Tab-separated table of C-alpha atoms in Angstrom:
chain	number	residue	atom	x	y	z
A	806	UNK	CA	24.029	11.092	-16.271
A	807	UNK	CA	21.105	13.543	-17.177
A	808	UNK	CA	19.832	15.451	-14.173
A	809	UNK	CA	16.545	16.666	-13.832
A	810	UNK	CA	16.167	20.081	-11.963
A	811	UNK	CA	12.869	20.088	-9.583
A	812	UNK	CA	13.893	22.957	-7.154
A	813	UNK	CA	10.307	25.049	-7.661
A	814	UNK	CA	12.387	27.937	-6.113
A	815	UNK	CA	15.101	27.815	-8.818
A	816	UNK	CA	12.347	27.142	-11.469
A	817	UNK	CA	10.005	30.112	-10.159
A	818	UNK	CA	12.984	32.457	-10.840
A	819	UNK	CA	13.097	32.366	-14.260
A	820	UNK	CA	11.065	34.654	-16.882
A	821	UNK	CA	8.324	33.767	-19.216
A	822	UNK	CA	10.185	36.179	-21.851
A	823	UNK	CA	13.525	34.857	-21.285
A	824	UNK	CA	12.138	31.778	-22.436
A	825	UNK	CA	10.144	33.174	-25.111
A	826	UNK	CA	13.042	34.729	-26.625
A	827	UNK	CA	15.797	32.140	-26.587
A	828	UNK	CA	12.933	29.907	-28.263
A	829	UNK	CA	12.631	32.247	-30.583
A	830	UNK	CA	16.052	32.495	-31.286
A	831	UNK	CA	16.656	28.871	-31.840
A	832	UNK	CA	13.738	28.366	-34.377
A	833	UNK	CA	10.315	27.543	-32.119
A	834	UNK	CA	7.581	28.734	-33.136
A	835	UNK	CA	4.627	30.337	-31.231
A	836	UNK	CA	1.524	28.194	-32.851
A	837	UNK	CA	-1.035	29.797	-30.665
A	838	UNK	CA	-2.305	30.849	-26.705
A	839	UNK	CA	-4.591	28.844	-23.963
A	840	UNK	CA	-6.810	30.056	-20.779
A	841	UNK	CA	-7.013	33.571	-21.940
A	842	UNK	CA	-3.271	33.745	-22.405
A	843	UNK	CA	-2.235	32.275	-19.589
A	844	UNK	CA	0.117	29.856	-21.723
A	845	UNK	CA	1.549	29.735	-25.326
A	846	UNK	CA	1.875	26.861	-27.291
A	847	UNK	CA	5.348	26.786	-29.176
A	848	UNK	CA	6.176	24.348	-31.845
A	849	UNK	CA	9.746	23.271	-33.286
A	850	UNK	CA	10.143	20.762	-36.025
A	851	UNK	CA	12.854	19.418	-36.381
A	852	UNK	CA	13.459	17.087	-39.160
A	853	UNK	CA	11.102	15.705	-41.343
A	854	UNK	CA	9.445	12.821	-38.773
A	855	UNK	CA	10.648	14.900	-34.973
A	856	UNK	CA	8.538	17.697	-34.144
A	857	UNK	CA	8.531	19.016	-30.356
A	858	UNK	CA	5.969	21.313	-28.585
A	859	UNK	CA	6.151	23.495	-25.307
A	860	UNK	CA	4.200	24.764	-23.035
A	861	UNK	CA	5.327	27.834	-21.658
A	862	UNK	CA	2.928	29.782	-18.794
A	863	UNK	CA	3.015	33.606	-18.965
A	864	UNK	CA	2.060	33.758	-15.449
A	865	UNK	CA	4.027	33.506	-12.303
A	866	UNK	CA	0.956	32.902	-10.637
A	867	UNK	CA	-0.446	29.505	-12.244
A	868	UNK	CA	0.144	26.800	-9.632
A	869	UNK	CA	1.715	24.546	-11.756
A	870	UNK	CA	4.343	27.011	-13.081
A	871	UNK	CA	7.400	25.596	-11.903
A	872	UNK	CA	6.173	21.746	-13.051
A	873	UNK	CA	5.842	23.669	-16.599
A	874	UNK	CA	9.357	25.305	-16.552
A	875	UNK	CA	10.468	22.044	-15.659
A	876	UNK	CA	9.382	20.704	-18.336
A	877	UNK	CA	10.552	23.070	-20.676
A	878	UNK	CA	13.693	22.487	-19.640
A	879	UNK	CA	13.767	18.617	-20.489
A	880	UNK	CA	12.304	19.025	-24.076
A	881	UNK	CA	14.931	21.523	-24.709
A	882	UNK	CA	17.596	19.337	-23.163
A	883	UNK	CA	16.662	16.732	-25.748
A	884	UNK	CA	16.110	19.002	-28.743
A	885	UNK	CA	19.137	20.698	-27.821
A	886	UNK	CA	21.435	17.983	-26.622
A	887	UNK	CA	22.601	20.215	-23.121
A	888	UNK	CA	22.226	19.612	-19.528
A	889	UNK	CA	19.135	21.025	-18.202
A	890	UNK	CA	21.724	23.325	-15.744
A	891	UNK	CA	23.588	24.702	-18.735
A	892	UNK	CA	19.769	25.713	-20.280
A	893	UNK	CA	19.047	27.068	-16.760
A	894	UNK	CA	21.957	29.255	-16.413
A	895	UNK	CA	21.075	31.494	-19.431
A	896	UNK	CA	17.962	31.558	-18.264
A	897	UNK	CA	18.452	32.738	-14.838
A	898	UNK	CA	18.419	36.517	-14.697
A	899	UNK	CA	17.841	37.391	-10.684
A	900	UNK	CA	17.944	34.767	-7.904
A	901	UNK	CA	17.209	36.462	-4.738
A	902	UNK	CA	19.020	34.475	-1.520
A	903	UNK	CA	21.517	32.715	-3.393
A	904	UNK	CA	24.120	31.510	-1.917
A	905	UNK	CA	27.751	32.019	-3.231
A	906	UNK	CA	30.855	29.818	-2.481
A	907	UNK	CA	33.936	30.527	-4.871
A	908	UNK	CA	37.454	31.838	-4.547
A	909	UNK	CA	38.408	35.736	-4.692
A	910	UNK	CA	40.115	35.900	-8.456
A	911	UNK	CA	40.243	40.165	-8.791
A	912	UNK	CA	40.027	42.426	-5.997
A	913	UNK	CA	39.543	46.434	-7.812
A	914	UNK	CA	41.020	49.153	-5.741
A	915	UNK	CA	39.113	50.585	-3.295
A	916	UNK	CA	37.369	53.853	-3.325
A	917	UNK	CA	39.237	57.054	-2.236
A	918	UNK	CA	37.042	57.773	0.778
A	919	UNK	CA	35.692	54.938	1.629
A	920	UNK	CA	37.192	50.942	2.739
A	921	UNK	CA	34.660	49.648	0.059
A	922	UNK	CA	35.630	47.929	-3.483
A	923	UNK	CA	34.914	45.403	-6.450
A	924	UNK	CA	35.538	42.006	-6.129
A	925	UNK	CA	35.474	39.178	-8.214
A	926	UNK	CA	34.654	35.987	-7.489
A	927	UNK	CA	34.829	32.534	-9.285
A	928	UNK	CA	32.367	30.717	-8.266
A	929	UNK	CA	29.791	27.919	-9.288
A	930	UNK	CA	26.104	28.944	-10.566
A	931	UNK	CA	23.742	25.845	-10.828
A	932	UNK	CA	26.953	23.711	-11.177
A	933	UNK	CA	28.617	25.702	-13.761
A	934	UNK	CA	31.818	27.783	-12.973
A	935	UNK	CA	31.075	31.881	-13.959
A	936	UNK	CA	32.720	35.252	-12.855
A	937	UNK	CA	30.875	36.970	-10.125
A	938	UNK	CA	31.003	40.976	-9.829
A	939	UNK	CA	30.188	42.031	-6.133
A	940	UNK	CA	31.072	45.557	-3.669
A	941	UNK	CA	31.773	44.991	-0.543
A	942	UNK	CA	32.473	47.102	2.384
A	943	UNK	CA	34.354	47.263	5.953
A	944	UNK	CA	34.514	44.429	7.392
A	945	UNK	CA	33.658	42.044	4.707
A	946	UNK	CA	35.947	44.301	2.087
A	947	UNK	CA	39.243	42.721	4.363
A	948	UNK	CA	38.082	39.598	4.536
A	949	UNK	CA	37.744	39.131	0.780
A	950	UNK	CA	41.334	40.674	0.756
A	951	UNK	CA	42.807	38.104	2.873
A	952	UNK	CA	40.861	35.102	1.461
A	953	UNK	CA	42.236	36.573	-2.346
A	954	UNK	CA	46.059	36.818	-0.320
A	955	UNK	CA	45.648	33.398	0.982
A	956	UNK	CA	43.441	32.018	-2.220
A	957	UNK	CA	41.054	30.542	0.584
A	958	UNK	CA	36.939	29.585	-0.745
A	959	UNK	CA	34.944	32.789	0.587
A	960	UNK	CA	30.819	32.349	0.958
A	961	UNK	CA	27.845	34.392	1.437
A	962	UNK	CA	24.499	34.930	0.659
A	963	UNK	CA	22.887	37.553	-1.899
A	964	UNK	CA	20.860	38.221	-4.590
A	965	UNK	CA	22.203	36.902	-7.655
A	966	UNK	CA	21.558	38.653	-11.389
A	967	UNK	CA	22.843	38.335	-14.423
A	968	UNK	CA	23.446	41.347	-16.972
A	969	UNK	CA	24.428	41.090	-20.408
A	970	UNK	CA	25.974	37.689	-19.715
A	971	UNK	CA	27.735	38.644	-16.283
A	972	UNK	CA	26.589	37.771	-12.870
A	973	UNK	CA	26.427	40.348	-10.450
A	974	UNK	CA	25.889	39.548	-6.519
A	975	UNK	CA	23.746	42.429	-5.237
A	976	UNK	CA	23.196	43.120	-1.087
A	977	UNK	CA	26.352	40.627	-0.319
A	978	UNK	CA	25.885	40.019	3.507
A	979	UNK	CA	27.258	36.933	6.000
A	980	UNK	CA	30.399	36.876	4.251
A	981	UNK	CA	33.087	34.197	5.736
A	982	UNK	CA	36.281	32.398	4.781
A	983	UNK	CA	35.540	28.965	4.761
């Protein structure tokens, strides 16, 4: 079953140069620029009768940008034979609000001074399971403590951002044990 992602929230969150690069990467080339470089035209052929082409806006602003990322993402789910959520995830590099359910897998001592820590979490990001850093404090530092003790699923809400590979949940806040 192919799913087609149409969240423009989701879509809106992801980079013109993320794009640019991972197309770059797997062969695309840029053939040339529209509306005073607005959008780039990228090209990929692939054997000698399949050639693709992509549209990718350089603006956050355009009105139709999310319709164009979507698209993106179901050329390069045919060209590359992966689920358009598998293409997302490496494209996603900050999701403000997201929302985080998952199970405590590594809790890092906490600081000398202060009831405040690393966690880990394993949770799911756009249906894929990944490794989670977050710091919490107080309150919510216990709770993830008991919820790792007890292995019980753990939410909340914060904003979500991936560094070289690794999620990271920044501003954690309405943390509860489900």
């Amino acid at each position: 079953m192919k799913v087609t992602i149409k969240d423009s929230q989701t879509l809106k969150t992801v980079q013109p140069d993320i794009i640019q690069a991972h197309l770059q990467a797997t062969g695309w080339q840029e053939t040339g620029r529209i509306y005073n470089d607005t959008g780039a035209i990228w090209r990929l052929k692939k054997d000698t009768t399949d050639e693709y082409e992509i549209l990718l806006p350089l603006q956050h602003n355009l009105g139709d940008y999310a319709e164009r990322i979507s698209d993106i993402l179901k050329t390069l789910e045919i060209v590359e034979n992966r689920d358009q959520f598998d293409i997302l995830s490496e494209f996603i590099t900050n999701y403000p609000n997201f929302t985080v359910q998952g199970v405590v897998m590594q809790i890092a001592t906490p600081e000398n001074d202060k009831l405040r820590g690393e966690i880990t979490l394993l949770g799911a990001v756009f249906e894929k399971l990944q490794e989670i850093k977050t710091v919490l404090a107080n309150q919510d530092y216990i709770l993830a403590i008991k919820a790792y003790q007890e292995r019980l699923q753990i939410h909340c809400i914060g904003d979500l951002v991936k560094q070289d590979n690794h999620f990271i949940l920044n501003n954690p806040k309405n943390l509860q044990i489900d």
